[in-house]
DNA sequence: TTGTACGCGTTATCAC
DNA sequence: GTGATAACGCGTACAA
């Protein structure tokens, strides 16, 4: 069942069929009716591949994420996919893992698949070593690349990020204001976003007059046990009364540490985590968490992308980097 | 840069180029070398759309899930996507929501996109009203449909499910064996999987001699507060000493209920949840959870699908329905 | 307004 | 083993 069959059934040319299918204006009502009738009758659907070959697009966007299992990224995928579909685009998903080689291979795969653009979700896509980002810059010569929570300066690469540093800085301020004096920041993996968080922490401590002796930074494994054990070790060395964590996952680990050690929250220990995901509400007491405003990050990314893909009339330019401010959502692990 | 350019550069016909690209055996080493050289030199990539038009496939599988935000489904997506990519297939994701109309529209969209098959992840795709599954049966005339944790009897539809009822039955047995006498089952939404869980519960109670008076079934909202409040209300009416929940999310709500009411776990109250996701490990105490063996469900689904898509030599047939047994992972909310 | 004819870049099927 | 060449199905100038 192809366009020729329809044209025959309707008694018109394939050009007319095509025009009707694509909503071109210059068709008489009569032919339109005939074509529509033939289409309905035969349940005809145009061949997507042939259409793509002609138009050069299948209206698909590649979405790269390290790991859809990560709650933060799972949310990003949801927001992105639904927003894109609303705009008539399909999403090809690639869970790339954290290995650079695999990230490269995935981007390459998406390029072979002729996607219209690629969205890279998560700060893990911008490598700390600049030359390791070359593959992104290279790919961006062929289609736009949208970064969520990561930024690199390059042609045809656009970024939408949350000002993580602002969030941690504010957290320090509020914790300090509620009486905390001895801080510890715990994170599990290094990234640009992580460095921003650290910068914010330092700034916050400076503002509050917290000396570097009272502000520790430690790294631990990702799982709850590692986090709890790391904190336990640190606490024994010198007690702290405020924990800031790089994610809700780490935050859950912090709660576990406190409960097992018998520290009362938030009287003896305050905890602020990051991302404000469902995990933050899963613990008792519930975690005060810095909301990185993921939905808005995703929506803006899609909006920018649409502007890039069909420039339309509104000749507004797309900003190379959009920055959003996080918001602290106070719950039960702080005395805010 | 197309296949003609390469053929010209290599001094061979496009047919030879095509053969080299697709690894056909009957090419002399010499031509192969020439073609390879030309490809390398020009960085040539075949046009995916043209290729699809000729071959009739872009090697893409549609993955439908209600909501990638759901941890269970997020995991499914990860397992499916990585397994498919390993087999040379791309994944088009569709987060359809729970509304039948949107599910239909999504399946239709995937069909328009000419995917090679569709995987429907989650028990929410099989409607309780049989005629509402007609759209699946209809679509299966055009490509195979793989159901994960849902089953319907139809041509070209294949299912891989976890025997949820076995899990709940075993849970009742173990709870009873550890001294529990007053049971309550709490769930948030109806589905075939849910009914299987219920059937298992009934069977378990019968075996253990637990009368229907000591086995309540209640429904609540999805969020923690609803779950906790529902349990609170029920507890006031008549106390129970064992809670079984339809998911880990509900399980977390149960833990919250117990902690806020000051019930000691597992002494005064045992809890068994379902899915064994990260949520089960996020609470204190950690949840004993029924592992629905999602990774294996996904792997088997992909394996079956591959058999269907390229039948190859091994003329083994693909089973219409594969059933896996869940496993109980004991943690801190039970006295197993 | 409508129809013809060609281009898109492959794959597959023939001859040789 | 290799090379022509016909599909593949649609979009779209261009002609009518």
XYZ file of C-alpha atoms (C1' of nucleotides) in Angstrom:
704
model
C 0.000 0.000 0.000
C 1.888 3.034 -1.224
C 1.202 6.468 -2.535
C 0.603 5.109 -6.033
C -2.191 2.854 -4.838
C -3.858 5.794 -3.195
C -3.486 7.993 -6.237
C -5.031 5.276 -8.360
C -7.897 4.672 -5.974
C -8.624 8.366 -5.709
C -8.179 8.944 -9.404
C -5.588 11.663 -8.923
C -1.819 11.941 -9.167
C 0.596 11.072 -6.431
C 1.484 14.718 -6.181
C -2.020 15.503 -5.056
C -1.953 12.705 -2.557
C 1.291 14.036 -1.206
C -0.145 17.519 -1.006
C -3.143 16.332 0.948
C -1.009 14.275 3.291
C 1.222 17.194 4.077
C -1.521 19.750 4.350
C -0.391 21.897 1.453
C -2.943 24.598 0.722
C -3.271 24.464 -3.004
C -5.642 21.531 -3.362
C -9.280 21.721 -4.360
C -11.787 20.600 -1.809
C -12.962 17.939 -4.210
C -9.620 16.198 -4.704
C -8.971 16.499 -1.016
C -12.178 14.591 -0.318
C -11.345 11.897 -2.814
C -7.863 11.438 -1.439
C -9.031 11.433 2.160
C -11.620 8.818 1.313
C -9.021 6.589 -0.313
C -6.699 6.988 2.642
C -9.407 6.123 5.137
C -10.614 3.189 3.105
C -7.205 1.590 2.787
C -5.852 2.673 6.141
C -2.876 4.021 4.308
C 0.215 5.261 6.135
C 3.125 6.832 4.326
C 6.416 5.002 4.589
C 8.471 6.797 7.199
C 11.773 5.777 5.647
C 10.933 7.027 2.179
C 9.655 10.206 3.672
C 12.831 10.605 5.684
C 14.975 9.961 2.667
C 13.312 12.797 0.865
C 13.057 15.255 3.707
C 16.291 14.343 5.454
C 14.673 13.853 8.841
C 12.730 11.332 10.827
C 12.025 13.843 13.556
C 14.035 11.994 16.140
C 16.179 13.341 18.937
C 18.874 11.304 20.615
C 18.820 11.377 24.401
C 22.008 10.318 26.102
C 22.118 9.592 29.811
C 24.668 7.685 31.799
C 22.148 5.528 33.577
C 18.366 5.672 33.478
C 18.375 3.832 36.785
C 19.532 7.006 38.474
C 16.384 8.718 39.735
C 17.529 12.139 38.650
C 18.186 10.986 35.108
C 15.030 8.883 34.984
C 13.122 12.053 35.696
C 15.052 13.937 33.054
C 14.221 11.286 30.498
C 10.564 11.527 31.348
C 10.429 15.284 31.074
C 12.421 15.317 27.871
C 10.596 12.543 26.105
C 7.129 13.845 26.859
C 8.052 17.397 25.914
C 9.639 16.264 22.664
C 6.753 14.061 21.688
C 4.365 16.925 22.256
C 6.378 18.735 19.625
C 6.193 15.856 17.193
C 9.632 14.406 17.853
C 10.597 10.898 18.812
C 13.304 10.047 21.299
C 16.052 7.522 20.848
C 17.485 6.671 24.218
C 21.076 5.720 24.912
C 22.179 4.696 28.380
C 25.881 5.189 27.934
C 27.394 4.430 31.296
C 30.194 6.575 32.654
C 32.988 5.369 30.451
C 34.252 7.889 27.933
C 34.703 5.286 25.239
C 31.094 4.228 25.480
C 29.890 7.791 25.466
C 31.766 8.381 22.254
C 30.425 5.199 20.706
C 26.876 6.147 21.638
C 27.130 9.591 20.169
C 28.533 8.045 17.045
C 25.683 5.598 16.893
C 23.152 8.372 17.164
C 24.877 10.214 14.408
C 24.739 7.165 12.166
C 21.073 7.001 12.915
C 20.735 10.516 11.505
C 19.027 12.035 14.525
C 18.108 15.701 14.268
C 19.876 16.577 17.497
C 21.279 15.065 20.662
C 20.485 15.941 24.241
C 23.059 14.926 26.808
C 21.449 14.712 30.214
C 23.589 15.000 33.290
C 26.781 16.702 34.280
C 28.764 13.564 33.595
C 29.036 14.383 29.913
C 31.380 17.264 30.288
C 34.767 15.853 31.056
C 37.094 17.739 33.326
C 39.899 17.302 30.830
C 38.964 19.662 27.954
C 40.410 17.607 25.143
C 38.102 14.770 26.143
C 35.186 16.955 25.114
C 36.481 17.221 21.599
C 34.208 14.445 20.441
C 31.191 16.530 21.410
C 32.464 19.565 19.555
C 33.150 17.401 16.550
C 29.681 15.877 16.534
C 28.108 19.303 16.944
C 29.247 20.080 13.431
C 26.548 17.740 12.222
C 23.642 18.490 14.546
C 22.918 20.649 17.570
C 23.937 19.254 20.922
C 22.053 20.262 24.026
C 23.723 19.854 27.390
C 21.707 19.575 30.569
C 23.695 20.504 33.636
C 26.958 20.736 31.842
C 28.467 23.402 29.668
C 31.173 23.697 27.113
C 31.911 26.594 24.843
C 31.534 25.482 21.250
C 29.733 26.050 18.014
C 26.263 24.512 17.902
C 26.442 23.351 21.508
C 23.871 24.732 23.924
C 23.656 24.361 27.660
C 20.989 24.619 30.299
C 22.310 24.383 33.807
C 21.337 24.772 37.398
C 23.514 27.058 39.462
C 24.462 24.335 41.903
C 26.968 26.553 43.626
C 24.262 29.012 44.510
C 22.336 26.200 46.130
C 25.149 24.938 48.300
C 26.130 28.455 49.259
C 22.631 29.189 50.397
C 22.503 25.893 52.262
C 25.615 26.800 54.215
C 24.106 30.156 55.041
C 20.879 28.676 56.314
C 22.601 25.930 58.252
C 24.907 28.443 59.837
C 21.949 30.661 60.645
C 20.249 27.766 62.374
C 23.253 27.211 64.596
C 25.476 24.720 62.773
C 29.201 25.260 63.159
C 31.013 22.158 62.022
C 30.401 21.217 58.366
C 31.108 18.229 56.236
C 30.405 17.835 52.532
C 30.234 14.353 51.109
C 30.093 13.394 47.466
C 30.603 10.272 45.447
C 31.946 11.296 42.065
C 33.787 14.198 40.583
C 32.241 16.383 37.911
C 31.910 19.970 36.866
C 28.660 20.234 38.760
C 30.446 18.824 41.776
C 33.106 21.474 41.534
C 30.470 24.165 41.362
C 28.886 22.802 44.488
C 32.246 22.931 46.195
C 32.864 26.485 45.069
C 29.498 27.466 46.492
C 30.314 25.799 49.768
C 33.585 27.655 50.072
C 31.888 30.931 49.273
C 29.194 30.204 51.815
C 31.701 29.397 54.521
C 33.628 32.533 53.802
C 30.517 34.643 54.116
C 29.532 33.002 57.345
C 32.981 33.131 58.796
C 33.423 29.413 58.959
C 37.103 28.596 58.830
C 38.506 25.855 56.675
C 39.185 23.845 59.815
C 35.449 23.536 60.354
C 34.611 22.547 56.809
C 35.585 19.108 55.630
C 35.170 17.578 52.186
C 35.112 13.811 51.790
C 34.453 11.413 48.984
C 32.836 8.004 49.342
C 31.295 5.246 47.303
C 27.815 5.598 45.890
C 25.961 3.096 48.031
C 24.405 3.792 51.386
C 26.786 1.660 53.345
C 29.870 3.392 51.997
C 28.417 6.784 52.759
C 27.422 5.817 56.276
C 30.787 4.238 57.006
C 32.691 7.202 55.673
C 30.704 9.571 57.848
C 31.121 7.309 60.842
C 34.867 7.385 60.418
C 34.920 11.142 60.059
C 32.635 11.671 63.013
C 34.871 9.648 65.249
C 37.802 11.754 64.222
C 35.926 14.935 64.960
C 32.156 15.395 65.334
C 30.208 17.621 62.949
C 26.738 19.073 63.195
C 25.921 19.658 59.530
C 26.163 17.378 56.511
C 25.700 18.568 52.967
C 25.541 15.883 50.313
C 25.963 15.939 46.551
C 22.777 13.972 45.920
C 19.738 12.537 47.642
C 21.286 9.110 47.467
C 24.201 10.319 49.518
C 21.712 12.093 51.752
C 19.945 8.834 52.521
C 23.300 7.405 53.502
C 23.779 10.333 55.858
C 20.422 9.705 57.504
C 21.359 6.076 57.995
C 24.588 7.103 59.610
C 22.822 9.431 62.003
C 20.126 6.955 62.976
C 22.573 4.145 63.602
C 24.785 6.359 65.678
C 21.797 7.591 67.613
C 22.232 11.233 66.699
C 19.004 13.159 66.845
C 18.032 14.956 63.658
C 17.978 17.901 63.339
C 18.918 18.770 66.946
C 22.356 17.202 66.933
C 22.834 16.882 63.220
C 21.398 18.754 60.242
C 21.425 17.279 56.758
C 20.905 18.951 53.399
C 20.935 16.838 50.265
C 20.739 17.621 46.581
C 18.144 17.042 43.821
C 14.910 16.879 45.769
C 13.928 13.554 44.272
C 11.522 11.022 45.700
C 14.381 9.666 47.816
C 14.369 12.854 49.845
C 10.858 12.036 50.988
C 11.519 8.363 51.561
C 13.468 8.636 54.761
C 12.338 9.314 58.299
C 13.003 12.113 58.965
C 12.512 13.456 55.465
C 15.445 15.203 53.878
C 15.754 18.904 53.344
C 16.961 18.981 49.765
C 18.148 21.448 47.194
C 15.807 21.306 44.244
C 17.774 21.508 41.021
C 14.605 22.303 39.071
C 15.031 19.508 36.641
C 11.677 19.818 34.929
C 12.337 23.395 34.046
C 15.832 22.523 32.875
C 14.357 19.943 30.534
C 11.513 22.102 29.309
C 13.858 24.927 28.487
C 16.195 22.598 26.699
C 13.400 21.335 24.509
C 12.112 24.814 23.883
C 15.546 25.982 22.765
C 15.979 22.934 20.612
C 12.692 23.480 18.834
C 13.758 27.011 18.040
C 16.952 25.678 16.546
C 15.285 22.987 14.481
C 12.565 25.070 12.967
C 13.579 28.680 13.232
C 10.064 29.769 12.233
C 9.191 33.428 12.147
C 10.082 34.598 15.640
C 13.695 35.346 14.860
C 14.666 35.199 18.498
C 18.098 33.695 19.001
C 18.773 30.761 21.256
C 21.014 31.503 24.226
C 24.183 29.438 24.384
C 23.789 28.936 28.101
C 20.759 29.240 30.324
C 21.214 29.238 34.077
C 18.526 28.451 36.627
C 18.656 29.013 40.342
C 17.998 26.044 42.594
C 15.596 26.230 45.502
C 15.955 24.742 48.913
C 13.021 22.623 49.993
C 13.016 22.485 53.767
C 11.870 19.275 55.403
C 12.719 17.534 58.628
C 16.487 17.233 58.637
C 17.100 20.912 59.298
C 15.978 23.594 61.703
C 15.288 26.213 59.023
C 29.187 12.064 0.231
C 27.306 9.011 -0.972
C 27.998 5.524 -2.146
C 28.679 6.751 -5.686
C 31.490 8.982 -4.512
C 33.073 6.075 -2.736
C 32.703 3.762 -5.696
C 34.329 6.366 -7.919
C 37.172 7.004 -5.470
C 37.808 3.300 -5.066
C 37.419 2.560 -8.739
C 34.767 -0.097 -8.192
C 30.995 -0.309 -8.517
C 28.565 0.764 -5.861
C 27.573 -2.851 -5.460
C 31.046 -3.680 -4.241
C 31.010 -0.770 -1.866
C 27.710 -1.981 -0.500
C 29.066 -5.481 -0.112
C 32.075 -4.268 1.799
C 29.944 -2.065 4.030
C 27.653 -4.917 4.894
C 30.350 -7.495 5.359
C 29.221 -9.755 2.544
C 31.711 -12.551 2.048
C 32.112 -12.619 -1.689
C 34.534 -9.739 -2.127
C 38.187 -10.033 -3.025
C 40.674 -8.817 -0.494
C 41.935 -6.301 -3.010
C 38.634 -4.546 -3.656
C 37.917 -4.627 0.015
C 41.133 -2.755 0.681
C 40.397 -0.152 -1.941
C 36.925 0.446 -0.659
C 38.036 0.586 2.940
C 40.671 3.116 2.042
C 38.148 5.322 0.272
C 35.773 5.084 3.209
C 38.451 6.001 5.716
C 39.727 8.839 3.621
C 36.346 10.478 3.206
C 34.892 9.536 6.556
C 31.933 8.170 4.710
C 28.792 7.011 6.506
C 25.919 5.389 4.695
C 22.637 7.256 4.828
C 20.492 5.508 7.384
C 17.237 6.528 5.753
C 18.172 5.285 2.309
C 19.399 2.117 3.858
C 16.141 1.701 5.715
C 14.133 2.367 2.597
C 15.917 -0.444 0.845
C 16.044 -2.942 3.674
C 12.779 -2.038 5.332
C 14.292 -1.576 8.767
C 16.169 0.931 10.821
C 16.814 -1.617 13.532
C 14.773 0.232 16.111
C 12.556 -1.160 18.816
C 9.834 0.864 20.457
C 9.806 0.736 24.249
C 6.588 1.780 25.886
C 6.391 2.457 29.598
C 3.815 4.354 31.555
C 6.274 6.484 33.410
C 10.061 6.345 33.379
C 10.003 8.143 36.711
C 8.809 4.945 38.349
C 11.912 3.211 39.642
C 10.787 -0.188 38.495
C 10.214 1.007 34.956
C 13.360 3.104 34.930
C 15.257 -0.073 35.644
C 13.382 -1.932 32.934
C 14.276 0.753 30.439
C 17.909 0.504 31.368
C 18.040 -3.259 31.048
C 16.127 -3.251 27.796
C 17.986 -0.447 26.117
C 21.435 -1.756 26.922
C 20.533 -5.301 25.913
C 19.010 -4.134 22.649
C 21.922 -1.912 21.768
C 24.293 -4.782 22.346
C 22.331 -6.580 19.659
C 22.587 -3.679 17.252
C 19.132 -2.232 17.870
C 18.160 1.286 18.856
C 15.390 2.099 21.288
C 12.654 4.630 20.810
C 11.149 5.441 24.155
C 7.539 6.391 24.759
C 6.358 7.361 28.233
C 2.667 6.891 27.685
C 1.091 7.602 31.027
C -1.750 5.453 32.302
C -4.484 6.674 30.048
C -5.719 4.192 27.470
C -6.110 6.828 24.796
C -2.499 7.880 25.138
C -1.302 4.312 25.104
C -3.096 3.767 21.839
C -1.726 6.957 20.365
C 1.803 6.003 21.370
C 1.589 2.580 19.850
C 0.246 4.154 16.707
C 3.094 6.620 16.661
C 5.628 3.840 16.957
C 3.967 2.025 14.133
C 4.153 5.110 11.935
C 7.811 5.261 12.767
C 8.188 1.767 11.332
C 9.811 0.196 14.370
C 10.735 -3.464 14.088
C 8.892 -4.378 17.261
C 7.431 -2.903 20.410
C 8.150 -3.822 23.991
C 5.513 -2.839 26.516
C 7.047 -2.678 29.946
C 4.849 -3.000 32.979
C 1.619 -4.698 33.863
C -0.334 -1.539 33.185
C -0.543 -2.320 29.483
C -2.883 -5.204 29.764
C -6.302 -3.799 30.480
C -8.680 -5.720 32.669
C -11.437 -5.260 30.125
C -10.427 -7.592 27.258
C -11.821 -5.508 24.435
C -9.546 -2.686 25.507
C -6.599 -4.841 24.532
C -7.810 -5.075 20.978
C -5.504 -2.280 19.897
C -2.521 -4.377 20.915
C -3.751 -7.396 19.007
C -4.363 -5.199 15.992
C -0.886 -3.683 16.090
C 0.671 -7.113 16.476
C -0.379 -7.849 12.929
C 2.348 -5.500 11.818
C 5.189 -6.267 14.188
C 5.847 -8.456 17.211
C 4.758 -7.094 20.556
C 6.575 -8.148 23.687
C 4.846 -7.775 27.018
C 6.791 -7.536 30.244
C 4.739 -8.488 33.249
C 1.508 -8.712 31.377
C 0.039 -11.359 29.139
C -2.614 -11.622 26.528
C -3.295 -14.502 24.220
C -2.834 -13.331 20.644
C -0.970 -13.883 17.425
C 2.497 -12.326 17.428
C 2.241 -11.203 21.038
C 4.753 -12.621 23.491
C 4.898 -12.288 27.231
C 7.517 -12.572 29.929
C 6.121 -12.379 33.414
C 7.018 -12.813 37.019
C 4.788 -15.101 39.008
C 3.795 -12.399 41.442
C 1.246 -14.637 43.093
C 3.935 -17.117 44.011
C 5.819 -14.313 45.704
C 2.961 -13.085 47.830
C 1.946 -16.604 48.734
C 5.431 -17.353 49.936
C 5.511 -14.083 51.825
C 2.362 -15.003 53.708
C 3.843 -18.365 54.532
C 7.039 -16.897 55.898
C 5.282 -14.173 57.822
C 2.951 -16.691 59.330
C 5.879 -18.910 60.165
C 7.520 -16.043 62.003
C 4.477 -15.492 64.149
C 2.292 -13.008 62.276
C -1.442 -13.538 62.576
C -3.220 -10.413 61.431
C -2.527 -9.446 57.808
C -3.174 -6.433 55.687
C -2.383 -6.003 52.004
C -2.169 -2.503 50.623
C -1.949 -1.499 46.988
C -2.402 1.650 44.985
C -3.680 0.640 41.574
C -5.502 -2.250 40.015
C -3.890 -4.413 37.359
C -3.524 -7.993 36.292
C -0.317 -8.261 38.262
C -2.168 -6.880 41.249
C -4.836 -9.530 40.917
C -2.196 -12.224 40.779
C -0.682 -10.882 43.957
C -4.076 -11.035 45.578
C -4.679 -14.565 44.398
C -1.343 -15.570 45.886
C -2.231 -13.939 49.157
C -5.509 -15.803 49.362
C -3.815 -19.067 48.567
C -1.165 -18.374 51.173
C -3.741 -17.582 53.830
C -5.667 -20.720 53.046
C -2.558 -22.853 53.400
C -1.629 -21.224 56.682
C -5.114 -21.379 58.050
C -5.569 -17.653 58.226
C -9.234 -16.809 58.019
C -10.569 -14.036 55.838
C -11.326 -12.060 58.992
C -7.613 -11.772 59.644
C -6.701 -10.749 56.132
C -7.651 -7.300 54.944
C -7.134 -5.744 51.537
C -7.067 -1.976 51.199
C -6.337 0.458 48.431
C -4.721 3.852 48.859
C -3.130 6.627 46.882
C 0.386 6.303 45.558
C 2.173 8.782 47.768
C 3.651 8.044 51.151
C 1.226 10.159 53.091
C -1.819 8.433 51.644
C -0.381 5.038 52.400
C 0.529 5.967 55.947
C -2.853 7.527 56.616
C -4.741 4.589 55.205
C -2.795 2.208 57.393
C -3.272 4.421 60.396
C -7.019 4.364 59.911
C -7.065 0.607 59.498
C -4.850 0.053 62.489
C -7.155 2.041 64.695
C -10.055 -0.055 63.567
C -8.181 -3.225 64.329
C -4.441 -3.685 64.788
C -2.429 -5.894 62.433
C 1.036 -7.362 62.742
C 1.941 -7.904 59.088
C 1.779 -5.590 56.098
C 2.325 -6.741 52.533
C 2.541 -4.028 49.925
C 2.213 -4.059 46.171
C 5.412 -2.084 45.627
C 8.411 -0.683 47.431
C 6.876 2.754 47.266
C 3.911 1.523 49.231
C 6.356 -0.276 51.491
C 8.094 2.971 52.356
C 4.721 4.411 53.276
C 4.185 1.456 55.574
C 7.502 2.053 57.303
C 6.558 5.673 57.816
C 3.283 4.633 59.341
C 4.988 2.277 61.753
C 7.659 4.725 62.801
C 5.213 7.537 63.412
C 2.947 5.308 65.401
C 5.889 4.047 67.395
C 5.470 0.431 66.439
C 8.696 -1.507 66.643
C 9.731 -3.280 63.460
C 9.782 -6.235 63.088
C 8.746 -7.115 66.655
C 5.325 -5.556 66.600
C 4.933 -5.177 62.877
C 6.449 -7.024 59.911
C 6.511 -5.505 56.450
C 7.109 -7.152 53.083
C 7.151 -4.987 49.981
C 7.427 -5.752 46.294
C 10.084 -5.146 43.596
C 13.269 -4.992 45.621
C 14.304 -1.651 44.185
C 16.670 0.851 45.713
C 13.762 2.193 47.778
C 13.731 -1.018 49.766
C 17.218 -0.212 50.987
C 16.562 3.450 51.599
C 14.522 3.132 54.747
C 15.560 2.409 58.302
C 14.869 -0.374 58.917
C 15.449 -1.682 55.410
C 12.549 -3.406 53.736
C 12.250 -7.106 53.162
C 11.136 -7.142 49.554
C 9.992 -9.590 46.920
C 12.406 -9.414 44.026
C 10.494 -9.578 40.769
C 13.689 -10.357 38.866
C 13.320 -7.539 36.466
C 16.706 -7.839 34.817
C 16.042 -11.402 33.886
C 12.585 -10.523 32.603
C 14.129 -7.907 30.353
C 16.990 -10.059 29.177
C 14.660 -12.889 28.274
C 12.367 -10.513 26.459
C 15.215 -9.223 24.352
C 16.507 -12.704 23.716
C 13.108 -13.858 22.503
C 12.715 -10.789 20.372
C 16.043 -11.326 18.680
C 14.991 -14.838 17.815
C 11.835 -13.494 16.255
C 13.542 -10.766 14.274
C 16.286 -12.851 12.802
C 15.253 -16.458 13.008
C 18.799 -17.546 12.062
C 19.694 -21.205 11.978
C 18.713 -22.401 15.419
C 15.116 -23.160 14.561
C 14.071 -23.046 18.171
C 10.647 -21.542 18.606
C 9.918 -18.630 20.873
C 7.612 -19.402 23.793
C 4.442 -17.338 23.888
C 4.744 -16.862 27.609
C 7.734 -17.205 29.899
C 7.194 -17.246 33.639
C 9.833 -16.493 36.261
C 9.625 -17.085 39.977
C 10.240 -14.149 42.276
C 12.571 -14.354 45.236
C 12.144 -12.905 48.660
C 15.065 -10.795 49.831
C 14.975 -10.700 53.599
C 16.088 -7.505 55.308
C 15.165 -5.782 58.518
C 11.389 -5.485 58.448
C 10.768 -9.174 59.052
C 11.842 -11.895 61.455
C 12.590 -14.469 58.768
C -5.194 23.399 -9.515
C -3.127 19.213 -11.228
C 0.121 15.825 -13.197
C 4.834 14.208 -14.850
C 9.263 12.979 -14.019
C 13.267 12.944 -11.533
C 16.174 12.764 -7.314
C 17.169 10.851 -2.780
C 21.112 6.707 -1.409
C 20.657 2.424 -0.468
C 19.776 -2.837 -1.157
C 19.002 -6.737 -3.943
C 18.906 -9.221 -8.236
C 20.452 -10.237 -11.961
C 23.920 -11.094 -15.733
C 28.685 -11.664 -16.738
C 34.073 -11.799 -7.795
C 32.120 -7.937 -10.003
C 29.190 -4.555 -12.241
C 24.751 -2.771 -14.142
C 20.300 -1.723 -12.893
C 15.800 -2.158 -11.020
C 13.276 -1.461 -7.089
C 12.163 1.117 -2.531
C 8.185 5.255 -1.692
C 8.027 9.847 -1.183
C 8.965 14.983 -2.106
C 9.075 18.406 -5.355
C 10.511 21.224 -9.299
C 8.477 22.069 -13.417
C 5.270 21.786 -16.955
C 0.587 21.939 -18.295
